[in-house]
PDB file of N, CA and C in Angstrom:
ATOM      1  N   MET A   1       0.841  -1.179   0.000  1.00 95.00           N
ATOM      2  CA  MET A   1       0.000   0.000   0.000  1.00 95.00           C
ATOM      3  C   MET A   1       0.883   1.239   0.000  1.00 95.00           C
ATOM      4  N   ARG A   2       0.428   2.247  -0.728  1.00 97.00           N
ATOM      5  CA  ARG A   2       1.122   3.540  -0.760  1.00 97.00           C
ATOM      6  C   ARG A   2       0.273   4.581  -0.056  1.00 97.00           C
ATOM      7  N   LEU A   3       0.943   5.484   0.648  1.00 98.00           N
ATOM      8  CA  LEU A   3       0.257   6.517   1.412  1.00 98.00           C
ATOM      9  C   LEU A   3       0.796   7.893   1.062  1.00 98.00           C
ATOM     10  N   ARG A   4      -0.059   8.895   1.246  1.00 97.00           N
ATOM     11  CA  ARG A   4       0.361  10.291   1.162  1.00 97.00           C
ATOM     12  C   ARG A   4      -0.013  10.940   2.496  1.00 97.00           C
ATOM     13  N   VAL A   5       0.920  11.645   3.087  1.00 97.00           N
ATOM     14  CA  VAL A   5       0.640  12.400   4.308  1.00 97.00           C
ATOM     15  C   VAL A   5       0.777  13.882   3.990  1.00 97.00           C
ATOM     16  N   GLU A   6      -0.188  14.646   4.462  1.00 97.00           N
ATOM     17  CA  GLU A   6      -0.152  16.102   4.375  1.00 97.00           C
ATOM     18  C   GLU A   6      -0.100  16.609   5.809  1.00 97.00           C
ATOM     19  N   PHE A   7       0.792  17.571   6.094  1.00 97.00           N
ATOM     20  CA  PHE A   7       0.929  18.015   7.480  1.00 97.00           C
ATOM     21  C   PHE A   7       1.337  19.471   7.582  1.00 97.00           C
ATOM     22  N   THR A   8       1.000  20.061   8.719  1.00 95.00           N
ATOM     23  CA  THR A   8       1.461  21.393   9.101  1.00 95.00           C
ATOM     24  C   THR A   8       1.811  21.353  10.582  1.00 95.00           C
ATOM     25  N   THR A   9       2.704  22.238  10.978  1.00 94.00           N
ATOM     26  CA  THR A   9       3.048  22.382  12.390  1.00 94.00           C
ATOM     27  C   THR A   9       2.767  23.824  12.796  1.00 94.00           C
ATOM     28  N   GLU A  10       2.441  24.001  14.049  1.00 95.00           N
ATOM     29  CA  GLU A  10       2.145  25.335  14.577  1.00 95.00           C
ATOM     30  C   GLU A  10       2.879  25.518  15.894  1.00 95.00           C
ATOM     31  N   PRO A  11       3.138  26.729  16.317  1.00 95.00           N
ATOM     32  CA  PRO A  11       2.618  27.988  15.812  1.00 95.00           C
ATOM     33  C   PRO A  11       3.362  28.457  14.565  1.00 95.00           C
ATOM     34  N   PHE A  12       2.650  29.237  13.740  1.00 89.00           N
ATOM     35  CA  PHE A  12       3.229  29.815  12.541  1.00 89.00           C
ATOM     36  C   PHE A  12       4.083  31.010  12.900  1.00 89.00           C
ATOM     37  N   ASP A  13       5.092  31.248  12.104  1.00 86.00           N
ATOM     38  CA  ASP A  13       5.909  32.453  12.224  1.00 86.00           C
ATOM     39  C   ASP A  13       6.238  32.869  10.802  1.00 86.00           C
ATOM     40  N   LEU A  14       5.691  33.990  10.368  1.00 83.00           N
ATOM     41  CA  LEU A  14       5.889  34.430   8.988  1.00 83.00           C
ATOM     42  C   LEU A  14       7.243  35.095   8.764  1.00 83.00           C
ATOM     43  N   ASP A  15       7.930  35.468   9.847  1.00 89.00           N
ATOM     44  CA  ASP A  15       9.219  36.139   9.707  1.00 89.00           C
ATOM     45  C   ASP A  15      10.404  35.178   9.685  1.00 89.00           C
ATOM     46  N   GLU A  16      10.253  34.054  10.353  1.00 91.00           N
ATOM     47  CA  GLU A  16      11.372  33.119  10.504  1.00 91.00           C
ATOM     48  C   GLU A  16      10.820  31.695  10.609  1.00 91.00           C
ATOM     49  N   VAL A  17      11.519  30.741  10.021  1.00 90.00           N
ATOM     50  CA  VAL A  17      11.077  29.347  10.098  1.00 90.00           C
ATOM     51  C   VAL A  17      11.314  28.847  11.522  1.00 90.00           C
ATOM     52  N   PRO A  18      10.243  28.440  12.213  1.00 94.00           N
ATOM     53  CA  PRO A  18      10.398  27.988  13.598  1.00 94.00           C
ATOM     54  C   PRO A  18      11.131  26.648  13.688  1.00 94.00           C
ATOM     55  N   PRO A  19      11.775  26.389  14.813  1.00 96.00           N
ATOM     56  CA  PRO A  19      12.519  25.134  14.981  1.00 96.00           C
ATOM     57  C   PRO A  19      11.666  23.882  14.752  1.00 96.00           C
ATOM     58  N   HIS A  20      10.402  23.910  15.131  1.00 96.00           N
ATOM     59  CA  HIS A  20       9.558  22.724  14.930  1.00 96.00           C
ATOM     60  C   HIS A  20       9.296  22.464  13.450  1.00 96.00           C
ATOM     61  N   ALA A  21       9.223  23.519  12.651  1.00 93.00           N
ATOM     62  CA  ALA A  21       9.050  23.348  11.206  1.00 93.00           C
ATOM     63  C   ALA A  21      10.323  22.805  10.573  1.00 93.00           C
ATOM     64  N   VAL A  22      11.466  23.271  11.045  1.00 94.00           N
ATOM     65  CA  VAL A  22      12.752  22.756  10.559  1.00 94.00           C
ATOM     66  C   VAL A  22      12.874  21.271  10.900  1.00 94.00           C
ATOM     67  N   ALA A  23      12.503  20.900  12.125  1.00 96.00           N
ATOM     68  CA  ALA A  23      12.580  19.493  12.541  1.00 96.00           C
ATOM     69  C   ALA A  23      11.673  18.623  11.676  1.00 96.00           C
ATOM     70  N   ALA A  24      10.466  19.089  11.398  1.00 94.00           N
ATOM     71  CA  ALA A  24       9.539  18.330  10.553  1.00 94.00           C
ATOM     72  C   ALA A  24      10.094  18.181   9.145  1.00 94.00           C
ATOM     73  N   ARG A  25      10.608  19.267   8.587  1.00 93.00           N
ATOM     74  CA  ARG A  25      11.173  19.232   7.230  1.00 93.00           C
ATOM     75  C   ARG A  25      12.351  18.268   7.148  1.00 93.00           C
ATOM     76  N   GLU A  26      13.261  18.356   8.100  1.00 95.00           N
ATOM     77  CA  GLU A  26      14.432  17.461   8.086  1.00 95.00           C
ATOM     78  C   GLU A  26      14.019  16.008   8.239  1.00 95.00           C
ATOM     79  N   THR A  27      12.992  15.753   9.025  1.00 95.00           N
ATOM     80  CA  THR A  27      12.511  14.383   9.227  1.00 95.00           C
ATOM     81  C   THR A  27      12.020  13.783   7.924  1.00 95.00           C
ATOM     82  N   VAL A  28      11.143  14.487   7.206  1.00 95.00           N
ATOM     83  CA  VAL A  28      10.602  13.900   5.972  1.00 95.00           C
ATOM     84  C   VAL A  28      11.638  13.870   4.857  1.00 95.00           C
ATOM     85  N   GLN A  29      12.532  14.850   4.834  1.00 95.00           N
ATOM     86  CA  GLN A  29      13.545  14.855   3.785  1.00 95.00           C
ATOM     87  C   GLN A  29      14.576  13.745   3.968  1.00 95.00           C
ATOM     88  N   SER A  30      14.784  13.290   5.193  1.00 96.00           N
ATOM     89  CA  SER A  30      15.765  12.232   5.433  1.00 96.00           C
ATOM     90  C   SER A  30      15.121  10.840   5.465  1.00 96.00           C
ATOM     91  N   ALA A  31      13.801  10.776   5.399  1.00 96.00           N
ATOM     92  CA  ALA A  31      13.104   9.482   5.437  1.00 96.00           C
ATOM     93  C   ALA A  31      13.172   8.793   4.074  1.00 96.00           C
ATOM     94  N   ALA A  32      12.906   7.515   4.075  1.00 95.00           N
ATOM     95  CA  ALA A  32      12.932   6.707   2.847  1.00 95.00           C
ATOM     96  C   ALA A  32      11.600   6.837   2.112  1.00 95.00           C
ATOM     97  N   LEU A  33      11.304   8.047   1.666  1.00 97.00           N
ATOM     98  CA  LEU A  33      10.047   8.336   0.983  1.00 97.00           C
ATOM     99  C   LEU A  33      10.301   8.574  -0.505  1.00 97.00           C
ATOM    100  N   ASP A  34       9.256   8.395  -1.312  1.00 95.00           N
ATOM    101  CA  ASP A  34       9.395   8.549  -2.758  1.00 95.00           C
ATOM    102  C   ASP A  34       9.278   9.995  -3.220  1.00 95.00           C
ATOM    103  N   ALA A  35       8.467  10.789  -2.528  1.00 95.00           N
ATOM    104  CA  ALA A  35       8.257  12.183  -2.922  1.00 95.00           C
ATOM    105  C   ALA A  35       8.007  13.023  -1.681  1.00 95.00           C
ATOM    106  N   VAL A  36       8.635  14.192  -1.637  1.00 95.00           N
ATOM    107  CA  VAL A  36       8.460  15.124  -0.522  1.00 95.00           C
ATOM    108  C   VAL A  36       8.316  16.522  -1.116  1.00 95.00           C
ATOM    109  N   ASP A  37       7.295  17.249  -0.678  1.00 95.00           N
ATOM    110  CA  ASP A  37       7.090  18.633  -1.098  1.00 95.00           C
ATOM    111  C   ASP A  37       6.878  19.458   0.169  1.00 95.00           C
ATOM    112  N   VAL A  38       7.828  20.341   0.453  1.00 89.00           N
ATOM    113  CA  VAL A  38       7.781  21.153   1.665  1.00 89.00           C
ATOM    114  C   VAL A  38       7.521  22.600   1.266  1.00 89.00           C
ATOM    115  N   GLY A  39       6.506  23.198   1.891  1.00 85.00           N
ATOM    116  CA  GLY A  39       6.175  24.586   1.596  1.00 85.00           C
ATOM    117  C   GLY A  39       5.884  25.353   2.869  1.00 85.00           C
ATOM    118  N   PRO A  40       5.669  26.657   2.771  1.00 77.00           N
ATOM    119  CA  PRO A  40       5.467  27.479   3.962  1.00 77.00           C
ATOM    120  C   PRO A  40       4.144  27.223   4.687  1.00 77.00           C
ATOM    121  N   PHE A  41       3.124  26.737   3.972  1.00 79.00           N
ATOM    122  CA  PHE A  41       1.809  26.567   4.597  1.00 79.00           C
ATOM    123  C   PHE A  41       1.289  25.136   4.540  1.00 79.00           C
ATOM    124  N   GLY A  42       2.063  24.220   4.006  1.00 86.00           N
ATOM    125  CA  GLY A  42       1.645  22.827   3.944  1.00 86.00           C
ATOM    126  C   GLY A  42       2.743  21.980   3.338  1.00 86.00           C
ATOM    127  N   ASN A  43       2.743  20.722   3.711  1.00 94.00           N
ATOM    128  CA  ASN A  43       3.790  19.811   3.288  1.00 94.00           C
ATOM    129  C   ASN A  43       3.156  18.477   2.931  1.00 94.00           C
ATOM    130  N   THR A  44       3.734  17.782   1.961  1.00 96.00           N
ATOM    131  CA  THR A  44       3.255  16.453   1.615  1.00 96.00           C
ATOM    132  C   THR A  44       4.443  15.519   1.446  1.00 96.00           C
ATOM    133  N   ALA A  45       4.173  14.248   1.681  1.00 97.00           N
ATOM    134  CA  ALA A  45       5.174  13.212   1.456  1.00 97.00           C
ATOM    135  C   ALA A  45       4.434  11.946   1.047  1.00 97.00           C
ATOM    136  N   GLU A  46       5.054  11.157   0.173  1.00 97.00           N
ATOM    137  CA  GLU A  46       4.446   9.926  -0.317  1.00 97.00           C
ATOM    138  C   GLU A  46       5.460   8.798  -0.270  1.00 97.00           C
ATOM    139  N   GLY A  47       4.923   7.588  -0.131  1.00 97.00           N
ATOM    140  CA  GLY A  47       5.779   6.415  -0.174  1.00 97.00           C
ATOM    141  C   GLY A  47       5.037   5.179   0.268  1.00 97.00           C
ATOM    142  N   ARG A  48       5.808   4.120   0.452  1.00 97.00           N
ATOM    143  CA  ARG A  48       5.239   2.863   0.943  1.00 97.00           C
ATOM    144  C   ARG A  48       4.711   3.089   2.355  1.00 97.00           C
ATOM    145  N   ALA A  49       3.672   2.359   2.701  1.00 97.00           N
ATOM    146  CA  ALA A  49       2.999   2.557   3.988  1.00 97.00           C
ATOM    147  C   ALA A  49       3.971   2.506   5.159  1.00 97.00           C
ATOM    148  N   ASP A  50       4.852   1.516   5.190  1.00 97.00           N
ATOM    149  CA  ASP A  50       5.760   1.398   6.329  1.00 97.00           C
ATOM    150  C   ASP A  50       6.682   2.604   6.440  1.00 97.00           C
ATOM    151  N   ALA A  51       7.150   3.132   5.324  1.00 97.00           N
ATOM    152  CA  ALA A  51       8.039   4.292   5.348  1.00 97.00           C
ATOM    153  C   ALA A  51       7.290   5.550   5.775  1.00 97.00           C
ATOM    154  N   VAL A  52       6.074   5.742   5.278  1.00 97.00           N
ATOM    155  CA  VAL A  52       5.291   6.918   5.646  1.00 97.00           C
ATOM    156  C   VAL A  52       4.927   6.874   7.126  1.00 97.00           C
ATOM    157  N   LEU A  53       4.487   5.721   7.605  1.00 97.00           N
ATOM    158  CA  LEU A  53       4.108   5.617   9.014  1.00 97.00           C
ATOM    159  C   LEU A  53       5.303   5.834   9.936  1.00 97.00           C
ATOM    160  N   ALA A  54       6.455   5.322   9.560  1.00 97.00           N
ATOM    161  CA  ALA A  54       7.665   5.559  10.361  1.00 97.00           C
ATOM    162  C   ALA A  54       8.032   7.040  10.348  1.00 97.00           C
ATOM    163  N   ALA A  55       7.896   7.686   9.197  1.00 97.00           N
ATOM    164  CA  ALA A  55       8.205   9.116   9.098  1.00 97.00           C
ATOM    165  C   ALA A  55       7.225   9.940   9.932  1.00 97.00           C
ATOM    166  N   VAL A  56       5.935   9.560   9.928  1.00 97.00           N
ATOM    167  CA  VAL A  56       4.941  10.279  10.733  1.00 97.00           C
ATOM    168  C   VAL A  56       5.274  10.163  12.219  1.00 97.00           C
ATOM    169  N   ASP A  57       5.652   8.975  12.658  1.00 97.00           N
ATOM    170  CA  ASP A  57       6.039   8.789  14.058  1.00 97.00           C
ATOM    171  C   ASP A  57       7.196   9.718  14.413  1.00 97.00           C
ATOM    172  N   GLN A  58       8.226   9.722  13.594  1.00 97.00           N
ATOM    173  CA  GLN A  58       9.396  10.562  13.867  1.00 97.00           C
ATOM    174  C   GLN A  58       9.053  12.043  13.726  1.00 97.00           C
ATOM    175  N   LEU A  59       8.211  12.387  12.754  1.00 97.00           N
ATOM    176  CA  LEU A  59       7.774  13.763  12.555  1.00 97.00           C
ATOM    177  C   LEU A  59       7.081  14.298  13.804  1.00 97.00           C
ATOM    178  N   LEU A  60       6.157  13.526  14.354  1.00 97.00           N
ATOM    179  CA  LEU A  60       5.463  13.954  15.565  1.00 97.00           C
ATOM    180  C   LEU A  60       6.425  14.132  16.727  1.00 97.00           C
ATOM    181  N   ARG A  61       7.288  13.160  16.926  1.00 98.00           N
ATOM    182  CA  ARG A  61       8.235  13.228  18.047  1.00 98.00           C
ATOM    183  C   ARG A  61       9.192  14.414  17.922  1.00 98.00           C
ATOM    184  N   SER A  62       9.763  14.597  16.730  1.00 97.00           N
ATOM    185  CA  SER A  62      10.769  15.650  16.568  1.00 97.00           C
ATOM    186  C   SER A  62      10.153  17.046  16.590  1.00 97.00           C
ATOM    187  N   SER A  63       9.009  17.228  15.951  1.00 97.00           N
ATOM    188  CA  SER A  63       8.416  18.568  15.927  1.00 97.00           C
ATOM    189  C   SER A  63       7.855  18.968  17.293  1.00 97.00           C
ATOM    190  N   LEU A  64       7.257  18.033  18.020  1.00 98.00           N
ATOM    191  CA  LEU A  64       6.777  18.355  19.369  1.00 98.00           C
ATOM    192  C   LEU A  64       7.941  18.664  20.304  1.00 98.00           C
ATOM    193  N   ALA A  65       9.023  17.905  20.188  1.00 98.00           N
ATOM    194  CA  ALA A  65      10.203  18.154  21.021  1.00 98.00           C
ATOM    195  C   ALA A  65      10.838  19.509  20.695  1.00 98.00           C
ATOM    196  N   ALA A  66      10.644  19.976  19.455  1.00 98.00           N
ATOM    197  CA  ALA A  66      11.222  21.255  19.037  1.00 98.00           C
ATOM    198  C   ALA A  66      10.279  22.434  19.272  1.00 98.00           C
ATOM    199  N   GLY A  67       9.145  22.202  19.943  1.00 97.00           N
ATOM    200  CA  GLY A  67       8.292  23.307  20.325  1.00 97.00           C
ATOM    201  C   GLY A  67       6.959  23.432  19.619  1.00 97.00           C
ATOM    202  N   ALA A  68       6.596  22.500  18.763  1.00 97.00           N
ATOM    203  CA  ALA A  68       5.277  22.584  18.123  1.00 97.00           C
ATOM    204  C   ALA A  68       4.194  22.460  19.184  1.00 97.00           C
ATOM    205  N   THR A  69       3.162  23.277  19.047  1.00 97.00           N
ATOM    206  CA  THR A  69       2.018  23.198  19.958  1.00 97.00           C
ATOM    207  C   THR A  69       0.847  22.485  19.298  1.00 97.00           C
ATOM    208  N   ARG A  70       0.948  22.288  17.991  1.00 97.00           N
ATOM    209  CA  ARG A  70      -0.085  21.575  17.250  1.00 97.00           C
ATOM    210  C   ARG A  70       0.531  21.017  15.974  1.00 97.00           C
ATOM    211  N   VAL A  71       0.199  19.788  15.663  1.00 96.00           N
ATOM    212  CA  VAL A  71       0.591  19.170  14.400  1.00 96.00           C
ATOM    213  C   VAL A  71      -0.691  18.633  13.779  1.00 96.00           C
ATOM    214  N   SER A  72      -1.017  19.136  12.608  1.00 96.00           N
ATOM    215  CA  SER A  72      -2.200  18.668  11.889  1.00 96.00           C
ATOM    216  C   SER A  72      -1.726  17.796  10.743  1.00 96.00           C
ATOM    217  N   LEU A  73      -2.348  16.629  10.615  1.00 96.00           N
ATOM    218  CA  LEU A  73      -1.963  15.769   9.502  1.00 96.00           C
ATOM    219  C   LEU A  73      -3.137  14.964   8.996  1.00 96.00           C
ATOM    220  N   GLN A  74      -3.007  14.594   7.745  1.00 97.00           N
ATOM    221  CA  GLN A  74      -3.998  13.770   7.077  1.00 97.00           C
ATOM    222  C   GLN A  74      -3.237  12.715   6.298  1.00 97.00           C
ATOM    223  N   VAL A  75      -3.688  11.473   6.396  1.00 97.00           N
ATOM    224  CA  VAL A  75      -3.052  10.374   5.678  1.00 97.00           C
ATOM    225  C   VAL A  75      -4.075   9.782   4.718  1.00 97.00           C
ATOM    226  N   ASN A  76      -3.673   9.633   3.458  1.00 97.00           N
ATOM    227  CA  ASN A  76      -4.545   9.059   2.432  1.00 97.00           C
ATOM    228  C   ASN A  76      -3.878   7.862   1.777  1.00 97.00           C
ATOM    229  N   VAL A  77      -4.668   6.847   1.506  1.00 98.00           N
ATOM    230  CA  VAL A  77      -4.203   5.713   0.699  1.00 98.00           C
ATOM    231  C   VAL A  77      -4.257   6.171  -0.748  1.00 98.00           C
ATOM    232  N   ILE A  78      -3.136   6.046  -1.463  1.00 96.00           N
ATOM    233  CA  ILE A  78      -3.099   6.504  -2.849  1.00 96.00           C
ATOM    234  C   ILE A  78      -2.877   5.368  -3.834  1.00 96.00           C
ATOM    235  N   GLY A  79      -2.667   4.163  -3.357  1.00 85.00           N
ATOM    236  CA  GLY A  79      -2.507   3.048  -4.277  1.00 85.00           C
ATOM    237  C   GLY A  79      -1.796   1.885  -3.636  1.00 85.00           C
ATOM    238  N   GLU A  80      -1.600   0.902  -4.447  1.00 83.00           N
ATOM    239  CA  GLU A  80      -0.903  -0.305  -4.014  1.00 83.00           C
ATOM    240  C   GLU A  80       0.547  -0.235  -4.472  1.00 83.00           C
ATOM    241  N   ALA A  81       1.443  -0.670  -3.639  1.00 64.00           N
ATOM    242  CA  ALA A  81       2.867  -0.721  -3.982  1.00 64.00           C
ATOM    243  C   ALA A  81       3.164  -1.995  -4.745  1.00 64.00           C
ATOM    244  N   ASP A  82       4.116  -1.945  -5.626  1.00 59.00           N
ATOM    245  CA  ASP A  82       4.598  -3.133  -6.356  1.00 59.00           C
ATOM    246  C   ASP A  82       3.468  -3.924  -7.012  1.00 59.00           C
ATOM    247  N   GLY A  83       2.566  -3.222  -7.661  1.00 51.00           N
ATOM    248  CA  GLY A  83       1.510  -3.909  -8.380  1.00 51.00           C
ATOM    249  C   GLY A  83       0.429  -4.494  -7.497  1.00 51.00           C
ATOM    250  N   GLY A  84       0.395  -4.120  -6.215  1.00 49.00           N
ATOM    251  CA  GLY A  84      -0.674  -4.545  -5.345  1.00 49.00           C
ATOM    252  C   GLY A  84      -0.559  -5.960  -4.833  1.00 49.00           C
ATOM    253  N   ARG A  85       0.641  -6.475  -4.680  1.00 45.00           N
ATOM    254  CA  ARG A  85       0.801  -7.837  -4.172  1.00 45.00           C
ATOM    255  C   ARG A  85       0.274  -7.943  -2.757  1.00 45.00           C
ATOM    256  N   GLU A  86      -0.451  -8.992  -2.490  1.00 41.00           N
ATOM    257  CA  GLU A  86      -1.030  -9.221  -1.179  1.00 41.00           C
ATOM    258  C   GLU A  86       0.050  -9.361  -0.113  1.00 41.00           C
ATOM    259  N   GLY A  87      -0.249  -8.876   1.090  1.00 43.00           N
ATOM    260  CA  GLY A  87       0.640  -9.092   2.221  1.00 43.00           C
ATOM    261  C   GLY A  87       1.781  -8.123   2.339  1.00 43.00           C
ATOM    262  N   GLU A  88       1.929  -7.186   1.382  1.00 45.00           N
ATOM    263  CA  GLU A  88       3.020  -6.219   1.477  1.00 45.00           C
ATOM    264  C   GLU A  88       2.460  -4.879   1.905  1.00 45.00           C
ATOM    265  N   ALA A  89       3.212  -4.204   2.746  1.00 46.00           N
ATOM    266  CA  ALA A  89       2.795  -2.867   3.204  1.00 46.00           C
ATOM    267  C   ALA A  89       3.816  -1.851   2.786  1.00 46.00           C
TER     268      ALA A  89
END
């Protein structure tokens, strides 16, 4: 299964990138994901379910530890990995 996660961290700071946003960005950029798009008001990442779920776990831990007061995320199933073979995540 393939997943897409969309996320934001708060509080926002329009003058400077907050440490929690930097932590979230570094987490998804260093994860074993197929696609990452980081922007000022929203971020997305895609990949195999196990990689996305591991990245979400680390994203939550690192951004909260860096001062995030809220992390909003949405996870969507976008398809099957490797032709949809049964038993693979």
